[in-house]
XYZ file of C-alpha atoms in Angstrom:
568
model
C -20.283 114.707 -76.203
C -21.112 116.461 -72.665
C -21.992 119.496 -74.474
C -24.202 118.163 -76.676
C -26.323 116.272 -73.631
C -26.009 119.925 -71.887
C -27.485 121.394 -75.042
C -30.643 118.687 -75.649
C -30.997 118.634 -72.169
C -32.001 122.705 -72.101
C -34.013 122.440 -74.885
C -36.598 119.890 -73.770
C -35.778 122.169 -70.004
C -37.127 125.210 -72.509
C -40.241 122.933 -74.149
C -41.187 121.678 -70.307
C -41.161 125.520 -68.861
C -43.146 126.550 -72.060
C -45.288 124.176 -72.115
C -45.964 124.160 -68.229
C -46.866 128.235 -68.743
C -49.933 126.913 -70.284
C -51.035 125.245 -67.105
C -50.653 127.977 -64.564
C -51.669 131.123 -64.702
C -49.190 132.926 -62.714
C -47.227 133.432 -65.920
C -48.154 135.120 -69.438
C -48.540 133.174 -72.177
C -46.703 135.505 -74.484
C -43.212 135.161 -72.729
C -44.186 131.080 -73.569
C -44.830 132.349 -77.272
C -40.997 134.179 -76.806
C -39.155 131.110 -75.329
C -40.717 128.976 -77.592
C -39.096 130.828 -80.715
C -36.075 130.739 -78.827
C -36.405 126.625 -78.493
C -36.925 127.007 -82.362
C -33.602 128.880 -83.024
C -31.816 126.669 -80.762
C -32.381 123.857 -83.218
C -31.133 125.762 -85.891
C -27.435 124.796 -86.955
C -26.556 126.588 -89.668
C -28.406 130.328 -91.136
C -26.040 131.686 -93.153
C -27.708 134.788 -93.815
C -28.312 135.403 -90.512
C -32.073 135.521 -90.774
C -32.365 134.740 -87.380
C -29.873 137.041 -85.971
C -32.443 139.427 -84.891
C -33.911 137.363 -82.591
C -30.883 137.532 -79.761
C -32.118 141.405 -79.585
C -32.978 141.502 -75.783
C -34.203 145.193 -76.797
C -35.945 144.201 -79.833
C -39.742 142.712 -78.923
C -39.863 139.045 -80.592
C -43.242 140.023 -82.518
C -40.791 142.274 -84.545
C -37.915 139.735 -85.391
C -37.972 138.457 -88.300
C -40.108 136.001 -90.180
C -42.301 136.874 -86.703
C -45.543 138.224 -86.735
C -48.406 138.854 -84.072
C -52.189 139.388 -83.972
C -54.151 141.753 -83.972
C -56.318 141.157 -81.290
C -53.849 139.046 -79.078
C -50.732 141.448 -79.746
C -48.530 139.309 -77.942
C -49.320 136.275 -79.282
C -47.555 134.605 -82.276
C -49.109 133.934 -85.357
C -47.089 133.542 -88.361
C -43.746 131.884 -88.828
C -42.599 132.846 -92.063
C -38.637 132.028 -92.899
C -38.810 130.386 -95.925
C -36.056 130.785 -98.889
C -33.605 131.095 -96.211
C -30.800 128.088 -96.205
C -31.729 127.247 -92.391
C -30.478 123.657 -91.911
C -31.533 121.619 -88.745
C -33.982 120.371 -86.775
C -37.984 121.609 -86.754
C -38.587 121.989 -82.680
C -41.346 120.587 -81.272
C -42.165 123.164 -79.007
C -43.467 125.129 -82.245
C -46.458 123.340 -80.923
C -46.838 126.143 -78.007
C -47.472 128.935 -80.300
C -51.529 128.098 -79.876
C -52.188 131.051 -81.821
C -50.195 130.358 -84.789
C -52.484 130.104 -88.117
C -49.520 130.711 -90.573
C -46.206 128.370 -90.753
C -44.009 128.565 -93.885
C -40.683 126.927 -93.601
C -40.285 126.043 -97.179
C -37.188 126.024 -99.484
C -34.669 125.411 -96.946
C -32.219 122.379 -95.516
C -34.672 120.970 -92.466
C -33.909 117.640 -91.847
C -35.155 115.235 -89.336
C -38.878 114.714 -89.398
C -41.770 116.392 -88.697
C -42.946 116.551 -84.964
C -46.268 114.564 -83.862
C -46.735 117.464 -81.535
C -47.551 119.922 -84.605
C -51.415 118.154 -84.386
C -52.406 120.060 -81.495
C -52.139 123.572 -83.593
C -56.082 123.664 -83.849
C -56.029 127.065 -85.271
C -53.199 126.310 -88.055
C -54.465 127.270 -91.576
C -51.157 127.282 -93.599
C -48.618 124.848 -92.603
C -45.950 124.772 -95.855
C -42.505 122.634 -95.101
C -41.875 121.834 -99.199
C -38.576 121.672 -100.176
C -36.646 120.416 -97.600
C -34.687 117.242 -96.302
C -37.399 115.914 -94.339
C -37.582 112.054 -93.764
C -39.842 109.967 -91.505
C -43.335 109.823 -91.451
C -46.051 112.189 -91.779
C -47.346 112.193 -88.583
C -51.163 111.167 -88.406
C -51.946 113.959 -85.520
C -51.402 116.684 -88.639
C -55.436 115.252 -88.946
C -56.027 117.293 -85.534
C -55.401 120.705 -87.160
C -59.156 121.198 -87.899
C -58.632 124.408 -89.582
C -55.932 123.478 -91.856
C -56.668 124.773 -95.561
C -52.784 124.323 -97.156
C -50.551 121.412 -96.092
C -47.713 121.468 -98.133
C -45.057 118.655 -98.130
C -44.047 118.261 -101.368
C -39.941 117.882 -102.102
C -38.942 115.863 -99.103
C -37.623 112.280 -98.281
C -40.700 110.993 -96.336
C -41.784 107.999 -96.275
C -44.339 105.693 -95.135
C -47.881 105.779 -96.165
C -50.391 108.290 -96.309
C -52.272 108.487 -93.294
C -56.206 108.412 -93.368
C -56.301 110.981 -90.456
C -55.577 113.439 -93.258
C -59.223 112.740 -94.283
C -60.601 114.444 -91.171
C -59.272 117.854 -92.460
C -63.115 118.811 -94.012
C -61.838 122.592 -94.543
C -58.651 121.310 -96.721
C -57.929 122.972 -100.030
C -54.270 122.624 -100.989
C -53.052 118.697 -100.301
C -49.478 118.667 -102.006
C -47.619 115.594 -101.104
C -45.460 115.053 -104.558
C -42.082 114.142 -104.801
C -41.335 112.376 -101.713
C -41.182 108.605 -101.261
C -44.862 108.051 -100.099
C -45.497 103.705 -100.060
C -48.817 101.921 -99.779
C -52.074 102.633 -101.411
C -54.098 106.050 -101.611
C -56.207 106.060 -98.698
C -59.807 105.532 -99.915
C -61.355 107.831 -97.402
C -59.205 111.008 -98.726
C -62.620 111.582 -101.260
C -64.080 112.623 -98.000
C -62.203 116.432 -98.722
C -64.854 117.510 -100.135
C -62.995 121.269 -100.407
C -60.139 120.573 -101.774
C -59.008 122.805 -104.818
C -55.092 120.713 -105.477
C -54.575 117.370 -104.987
C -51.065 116.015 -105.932
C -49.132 113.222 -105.170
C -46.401 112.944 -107.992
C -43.420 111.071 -107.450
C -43.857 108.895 -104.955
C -43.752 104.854 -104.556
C -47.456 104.781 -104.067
C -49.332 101.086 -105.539
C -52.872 99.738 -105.708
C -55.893 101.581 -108.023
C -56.917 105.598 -107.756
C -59.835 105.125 -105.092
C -62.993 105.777 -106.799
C -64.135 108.136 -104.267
C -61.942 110.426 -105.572
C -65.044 111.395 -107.816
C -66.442 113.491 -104.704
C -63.691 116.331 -105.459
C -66.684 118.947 -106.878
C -64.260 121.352 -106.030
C -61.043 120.349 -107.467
C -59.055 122.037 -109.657
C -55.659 120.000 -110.144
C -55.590 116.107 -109.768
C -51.769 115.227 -110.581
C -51.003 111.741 -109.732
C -47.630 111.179 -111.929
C -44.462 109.164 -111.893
C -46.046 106.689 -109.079
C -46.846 103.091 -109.429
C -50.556 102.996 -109.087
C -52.051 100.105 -110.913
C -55.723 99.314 -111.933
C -58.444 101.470 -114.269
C -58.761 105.004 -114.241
C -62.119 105.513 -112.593
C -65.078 106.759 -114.867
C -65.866 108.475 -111.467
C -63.207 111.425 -112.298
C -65.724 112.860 -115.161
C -67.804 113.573 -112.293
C -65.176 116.715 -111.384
C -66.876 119.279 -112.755
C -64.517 121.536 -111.604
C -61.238 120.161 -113.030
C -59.077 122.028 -114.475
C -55.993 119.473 -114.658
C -56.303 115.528 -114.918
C -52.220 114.478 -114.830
C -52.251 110.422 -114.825
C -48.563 109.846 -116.097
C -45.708 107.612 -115.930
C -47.888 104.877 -114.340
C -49.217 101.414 -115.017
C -52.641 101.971 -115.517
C -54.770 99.728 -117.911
C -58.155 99.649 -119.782
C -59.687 102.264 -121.614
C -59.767 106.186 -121.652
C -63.361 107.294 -119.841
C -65.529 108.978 -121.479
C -64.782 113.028 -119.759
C -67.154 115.052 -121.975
C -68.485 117.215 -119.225
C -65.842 118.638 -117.628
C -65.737 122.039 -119.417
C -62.952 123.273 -117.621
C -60.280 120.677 -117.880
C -57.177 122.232 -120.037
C -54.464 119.667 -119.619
C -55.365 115.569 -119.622
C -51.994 113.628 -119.632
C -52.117 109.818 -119.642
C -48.843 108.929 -121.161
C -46.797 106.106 -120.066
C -48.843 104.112 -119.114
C -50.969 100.723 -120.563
C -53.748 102.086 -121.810
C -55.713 99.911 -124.630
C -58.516 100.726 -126.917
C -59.812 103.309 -129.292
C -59.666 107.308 -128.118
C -62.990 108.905 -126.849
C -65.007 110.807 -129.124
C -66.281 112.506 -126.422
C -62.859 114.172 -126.108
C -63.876 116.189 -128.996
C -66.169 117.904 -126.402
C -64.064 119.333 -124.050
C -64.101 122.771 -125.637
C -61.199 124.324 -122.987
C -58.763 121.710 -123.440
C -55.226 122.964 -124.495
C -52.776 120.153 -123.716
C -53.680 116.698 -124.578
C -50.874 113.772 -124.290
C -51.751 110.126 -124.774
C -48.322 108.465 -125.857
C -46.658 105.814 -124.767
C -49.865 103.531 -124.852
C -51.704 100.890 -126.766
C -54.242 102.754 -128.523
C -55.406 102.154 -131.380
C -57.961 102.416 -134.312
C -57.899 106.319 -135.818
C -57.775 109.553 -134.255
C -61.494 111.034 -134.167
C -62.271 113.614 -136.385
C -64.131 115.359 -132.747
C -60.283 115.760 -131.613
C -59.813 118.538 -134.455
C -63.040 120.885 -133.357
C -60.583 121.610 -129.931
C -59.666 124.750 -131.257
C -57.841 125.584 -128.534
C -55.449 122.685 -128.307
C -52.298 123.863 -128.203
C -50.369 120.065 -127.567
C -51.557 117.366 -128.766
C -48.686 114.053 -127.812
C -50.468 110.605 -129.484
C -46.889 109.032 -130.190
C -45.991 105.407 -129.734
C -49.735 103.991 -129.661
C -50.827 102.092 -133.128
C -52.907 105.003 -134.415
C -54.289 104.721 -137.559
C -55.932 106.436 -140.578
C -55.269 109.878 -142.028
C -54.023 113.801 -141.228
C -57.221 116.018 -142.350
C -56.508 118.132 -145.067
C -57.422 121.166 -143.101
C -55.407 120.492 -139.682
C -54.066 123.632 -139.459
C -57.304 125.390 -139.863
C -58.877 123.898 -137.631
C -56.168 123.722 -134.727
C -55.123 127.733 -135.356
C -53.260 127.521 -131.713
C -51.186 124.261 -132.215
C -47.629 124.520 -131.095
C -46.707 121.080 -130.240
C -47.846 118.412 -132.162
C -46.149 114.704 -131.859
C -47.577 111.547 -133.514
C -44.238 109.621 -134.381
C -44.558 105.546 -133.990
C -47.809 104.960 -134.973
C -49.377 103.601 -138.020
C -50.263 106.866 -140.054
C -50.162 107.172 -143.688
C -51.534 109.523 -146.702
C -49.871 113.031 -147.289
C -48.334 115.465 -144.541
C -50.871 118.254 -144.612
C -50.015 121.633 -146.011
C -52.302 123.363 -144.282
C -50.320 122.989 -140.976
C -48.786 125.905 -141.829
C -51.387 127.806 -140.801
C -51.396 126.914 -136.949
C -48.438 129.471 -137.263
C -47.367 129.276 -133.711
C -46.694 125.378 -134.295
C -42.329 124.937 -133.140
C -43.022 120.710 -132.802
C -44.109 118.629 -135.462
C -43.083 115.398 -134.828
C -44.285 112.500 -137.373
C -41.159 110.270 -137.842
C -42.141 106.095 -137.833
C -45.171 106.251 -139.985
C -45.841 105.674 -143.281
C -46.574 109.371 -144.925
C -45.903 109.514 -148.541
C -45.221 111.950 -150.992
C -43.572 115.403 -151.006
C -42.707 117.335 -148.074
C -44.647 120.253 -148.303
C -42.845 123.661 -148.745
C -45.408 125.324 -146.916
C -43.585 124.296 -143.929
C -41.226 127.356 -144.121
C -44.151 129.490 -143.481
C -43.770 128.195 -139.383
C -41.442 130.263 -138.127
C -41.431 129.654 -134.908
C -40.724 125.884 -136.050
C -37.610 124.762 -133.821
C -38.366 120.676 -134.332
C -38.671 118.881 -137.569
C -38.855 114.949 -136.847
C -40.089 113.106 -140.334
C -38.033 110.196 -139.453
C -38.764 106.474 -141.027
C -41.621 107.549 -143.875
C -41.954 106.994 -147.558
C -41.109 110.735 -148.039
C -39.817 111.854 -151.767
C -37.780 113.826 -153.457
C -36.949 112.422 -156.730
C -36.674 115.859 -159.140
C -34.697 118.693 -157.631
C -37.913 121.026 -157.152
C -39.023 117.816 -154.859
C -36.375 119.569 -152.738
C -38.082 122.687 -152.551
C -38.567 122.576 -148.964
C -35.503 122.595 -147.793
C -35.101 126.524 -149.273
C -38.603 127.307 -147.733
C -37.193 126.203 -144.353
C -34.493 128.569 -144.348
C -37.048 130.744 -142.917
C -37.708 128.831 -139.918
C -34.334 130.910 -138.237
C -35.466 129.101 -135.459
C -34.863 125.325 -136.506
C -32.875 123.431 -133.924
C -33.505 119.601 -135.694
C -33.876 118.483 -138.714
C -34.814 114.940 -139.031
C -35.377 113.488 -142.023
C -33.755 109.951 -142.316
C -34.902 106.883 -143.568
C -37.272 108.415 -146.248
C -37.080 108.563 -150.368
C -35.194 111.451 -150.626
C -32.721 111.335 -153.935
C -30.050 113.092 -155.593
C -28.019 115.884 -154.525
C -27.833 117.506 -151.367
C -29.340 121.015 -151.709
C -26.718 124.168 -151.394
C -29.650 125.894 -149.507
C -29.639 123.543 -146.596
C -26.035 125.123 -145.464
C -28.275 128.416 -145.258
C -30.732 126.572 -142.765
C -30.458 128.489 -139.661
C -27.450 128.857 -137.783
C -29.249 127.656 -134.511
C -29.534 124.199 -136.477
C -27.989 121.276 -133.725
C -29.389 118.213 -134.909
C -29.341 117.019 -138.681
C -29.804 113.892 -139.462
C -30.306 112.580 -143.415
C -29.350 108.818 -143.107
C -30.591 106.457 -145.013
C -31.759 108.330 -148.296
C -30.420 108.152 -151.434
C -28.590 111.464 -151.172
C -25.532 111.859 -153.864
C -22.789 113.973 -154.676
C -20.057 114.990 -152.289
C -20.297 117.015 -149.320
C -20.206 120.769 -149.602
C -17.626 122.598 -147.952
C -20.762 125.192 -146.976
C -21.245 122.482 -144.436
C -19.130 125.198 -142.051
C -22.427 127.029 -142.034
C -23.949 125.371 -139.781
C -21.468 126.661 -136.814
C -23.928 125.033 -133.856
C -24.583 121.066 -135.236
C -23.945 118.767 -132.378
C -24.988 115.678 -134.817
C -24.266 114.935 -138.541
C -26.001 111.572 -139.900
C -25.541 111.267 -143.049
C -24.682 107.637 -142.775
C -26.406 104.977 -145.441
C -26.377 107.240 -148.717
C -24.374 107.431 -151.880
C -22.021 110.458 -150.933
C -18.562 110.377 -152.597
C -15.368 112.826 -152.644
C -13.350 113.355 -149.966
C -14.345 114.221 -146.304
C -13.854 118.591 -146.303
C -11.672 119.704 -143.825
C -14.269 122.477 -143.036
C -16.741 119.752 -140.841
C -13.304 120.356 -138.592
C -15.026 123.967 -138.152
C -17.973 122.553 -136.331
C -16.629 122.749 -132.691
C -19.244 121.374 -131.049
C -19.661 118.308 -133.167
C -20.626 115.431 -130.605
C -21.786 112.755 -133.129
C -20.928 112.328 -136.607
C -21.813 109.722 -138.622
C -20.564 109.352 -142.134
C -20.386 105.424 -142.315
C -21.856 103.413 -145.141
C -21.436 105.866 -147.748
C -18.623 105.959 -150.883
C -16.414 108.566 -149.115
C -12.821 108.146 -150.440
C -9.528 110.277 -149.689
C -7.980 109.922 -146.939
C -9.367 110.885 -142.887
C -8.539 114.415 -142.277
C -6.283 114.772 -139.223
C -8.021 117.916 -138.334
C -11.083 115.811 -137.384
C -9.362 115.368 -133.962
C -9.682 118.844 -133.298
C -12.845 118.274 -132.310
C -12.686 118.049 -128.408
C -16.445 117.305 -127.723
C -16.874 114.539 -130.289
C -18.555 111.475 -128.359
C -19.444 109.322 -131.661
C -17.408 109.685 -134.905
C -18.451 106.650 -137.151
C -16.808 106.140 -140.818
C -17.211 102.248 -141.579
C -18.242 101.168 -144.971
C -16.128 103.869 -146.840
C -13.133 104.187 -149.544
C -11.056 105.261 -147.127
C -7.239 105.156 -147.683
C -4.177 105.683 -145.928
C -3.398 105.759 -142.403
C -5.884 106.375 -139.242
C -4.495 110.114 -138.157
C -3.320 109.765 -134.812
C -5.180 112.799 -133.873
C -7.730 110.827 -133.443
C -7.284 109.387 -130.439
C -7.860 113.130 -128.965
C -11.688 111.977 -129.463
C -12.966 110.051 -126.554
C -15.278 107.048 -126.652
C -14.972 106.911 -131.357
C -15.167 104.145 -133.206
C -14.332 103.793 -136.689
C -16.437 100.929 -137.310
C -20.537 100.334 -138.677
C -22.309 98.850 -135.576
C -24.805 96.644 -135.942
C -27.494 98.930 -134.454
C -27.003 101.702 -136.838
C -28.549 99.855 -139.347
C -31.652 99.858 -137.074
C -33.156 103.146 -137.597
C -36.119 102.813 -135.016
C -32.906 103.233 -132.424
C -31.549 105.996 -134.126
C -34.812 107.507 -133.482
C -34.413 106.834 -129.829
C -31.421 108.673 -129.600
C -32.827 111.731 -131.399
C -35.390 111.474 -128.843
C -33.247 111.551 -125.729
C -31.302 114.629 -127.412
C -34.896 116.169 -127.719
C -34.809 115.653 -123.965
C -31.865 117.819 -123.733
C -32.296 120.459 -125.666
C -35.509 121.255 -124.118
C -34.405 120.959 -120.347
């Protein structure tokens, strides 16, 4: 305990002596800007790549160690702190606040803890001050609104706290502000539409309440407005179509109400996301305007009436997310002619009916179609196989048929896609046999999921094929025979589902072979004989029909969480 007194007591003896070398002149400045980096590595308790090794070289001049560099025109004098990237845990030092030359810090990506020091305010020539990515906890000192030249402030990835402080707004020459995932309370200071430069603006992830300040419509110059995952509450403010410059609008995962503005003149903007959140009302035609946008999300709402027809002219979408809203009307015929660049495209839980649209085989780059929970009738188009880049098939909870065996057509045609990681296709009108050909889907094939059809016939030993499945539902058809021992080849089998079906024979033992099984329902069968004890190898089984299996709508939800992790 003495030692550690001894050592805080010589580092605010080394921040006193700096700091009283700025009030005499009898001693240089520059040996202030050395012992000042020494005060800094002092603090400092663990570098494990000895980054700051260097700077015990008595030989070695201190505008040469590393992360150190001088000016120009003041030689001596410190400038820019760069050490980012490098592991340092410990304590930022207060007496960085000597270095009055300093324009550059960049301490980023590295185990800081502690909080920030008040004293960094008095850095008036500070343009670049970048301490992301760290442990950081406190509050953001108001006195940062004192570094009048400060164009990046950077504190995103840190556990502060507290509110945003309206000092902030005093920084006229600001062009980065990156706040985002801390744990930021209170409301967004109103006066922050007074940075009239700034380019960025985000504040994701934080605890932040109350509305998105209208003067946020000042931002001429902003680029990037990303205000996700937070709390904030109220309208969206018909003010933001003022941002001329906008590039990306990012509004989700909040609790935002009323309707979507009208942004037709912001030629620029490329990505508006306003999922999650409460939104009510019809969609903008005058989103059909904004001729640059490429990602467009609106899900998880309460929209409603029909998609305009505008939305199709944005030839350059590339994403288009409208799911879980009460949408209504029809697909155009010509979809995929008119949206050439579509790669994403998710519209599941709505209200949609008429055909599924051959013609989205031509917006050949498409790998998401997602239209499960609507009411599409008819055939599934073969077309489909023509998408080979198509890794997500989700048509899920339609009026889908195939009542002849060329019905089933598809299912050959998709053999193409080798890039098909789910195949969704329960709760539909599909009849009869279960196509050979969709054992020569490709081998990349994890989810697929038939339950609920009308499917016949046993199941084909080709089902070995399909080496990568992590779920098989099948569950809620007509499939007799025996289970084949060959589903005992699919290793990493984490959910199958063969309940409510006309399976007879008895369980094959070699069913508990499979290690990674999570869910192995068989319920409502002709089973005979006894349970293998191998069985109880499988963690977490159950041999019974829940109740919510029957409800498709949650089957749906758990497709959608394994979307989640297959793409992350």
């Amino acid at each position: 305990m003495e030692g550690y007194h001894a050592l805080i007591f010589l580092i605010i003896l080394l921040y006193v002596i700096s700091t009283a070398q700025y009030a005499t002149h009898g001693i240089e400045p520059a040996a202030s800007d050395r012992a000042t980096l020494l005060s800094f590595k002092s603090l400092v308790d663990d570098d494990p790549f000895g980054a700051l090794s260097s700077w015990n070289n008595g030989s070695l001049h201190y505008c040469r160690w590393r992360g150190v560099s001088c000016g120009r025109h003041h030689p001596d004098r410190v400038t820019a702190l760069d050490l980012k990237s490098l592991r340092l845990a410990g304590l930022i030092s207060p007496a960085v606040a000597n270095l009055t030359f300093i324009q550059r810090i960049d301490l980023s990506d590295n185990m800081l803890d502690r909080s920030i020091p008040e004293e960094l305010g008095s850095l008036r020539r500070l343009r670049y001050l970048n301490l992301s990515v760290n442990s950081l906890r406190g509050t953001i000192p108001s006195s940062l609104g004192n570094c009048s030249n400060l164009r990046l402030l950077n504190l995103r990835g840190n556990n502060l706290n507290g509110e945003i402080p309206p000092t902030l707004s005093r920084l006229s020459g600001l062009r980065d502000l990156l706040l985002n995932q801390n744990m930021l309370q209170g409301t967004i200071p109103d006066s922050l539409g007074n940075l009239s430069s700034l380019v960025v603006l985000s504040l994701d992830n934080n605890n932040l309440s109350g509305a998105i300040p209208p003067s946020f419509g000042s931002f001429l110059s902003l680029k990037t407005l990303a205000i996700q995952s937070t709390s904030l509450t109220g309208t969206i403010p018909p003010t933001l179509a003022n941002l001329s410059s906008l590039n990306m609008l990012l509004l989700r995962e909040n609790k935002l109400h009323g309707e979507i503005p009208h942004f037709a003149e912001l030629p620029f903007l490329s990505r508006l996301d306003c999922s999650y959140n409460y939104l009510s009302g019809t969609i903008p035609i005058s989103l059909g305007r904004l001729s640059s946008l490429e990602y467009l999300s609106l899900g998880m709402n309460n929209l409603t009436g029909e998609i305009p027809s505008t939305l199709y002219n944005l030839s350059s979408l590339k994403t288009l997310e409208l799911p879980y809203n009460q949408l209504e009307g029809t697909l155009p015929s010509d979809i995929g002619n008119a949206l050439p660049n579509l790669q994403v495209f998710r519209m599941y839980n709505n209200q949609l009916e008429g055909r599924i649209p051959a013609s989205l085989s031509n917006a050949s780059k498409l790998n998401h179609l997602e239209l499960s929970a609507n009411a599409f009738h008819g055939t599934i188009p073969s077309s489909l196989g023509a998408l080979q880049s198509l890794s997500w098939l989700a048509l899920a909870i339609n009026r889908l048929e195939a009542r002849k065996p060329n019905e089933w057509s598809f299912i050959t045609a998709l053999t193409n896609c080798t890039s098909l990681r789910v195949l969704d296709l329960g709760d539909n009108l599909l009849q009869g046999m279960m196509p050979k050909s969709i054992f020569n889907l490709s081998t990349s094939l994890n989810i697929l999921a038939l339950a609920y059809n009308h499917i016949s016939g046993i199941i084909p030993t080709e089902i070995e094929k399909l080496i990568n499945l992590t779920v098989l539902d099948v569950c809620g058809s007509d499939l007799r025979g025996t289970i084949p021992i060959e589903i005992s080849h699919l290793w990493k089998l984490q959910h199958l589902d063969l309940s409510d079906n006309m399976l007879s024979g008895e369980i094959p033992p070699t069913l508990g072979n499979l290690m990674l099984m999570d869910k192995l329902y068989l319920g409502s069968n002709e089973f005979e004989g006894a349970i293998p004890p191998t069985l109880s190898n499988i963690l977490s089984c159950s041999n019974e029909l829940p109740y919510e299996r029957c409800d498709m709508t949650k089957v749906l939800k758990v497709l959608s969480a394994a979307r989640e992790r297959l793409l992350s």
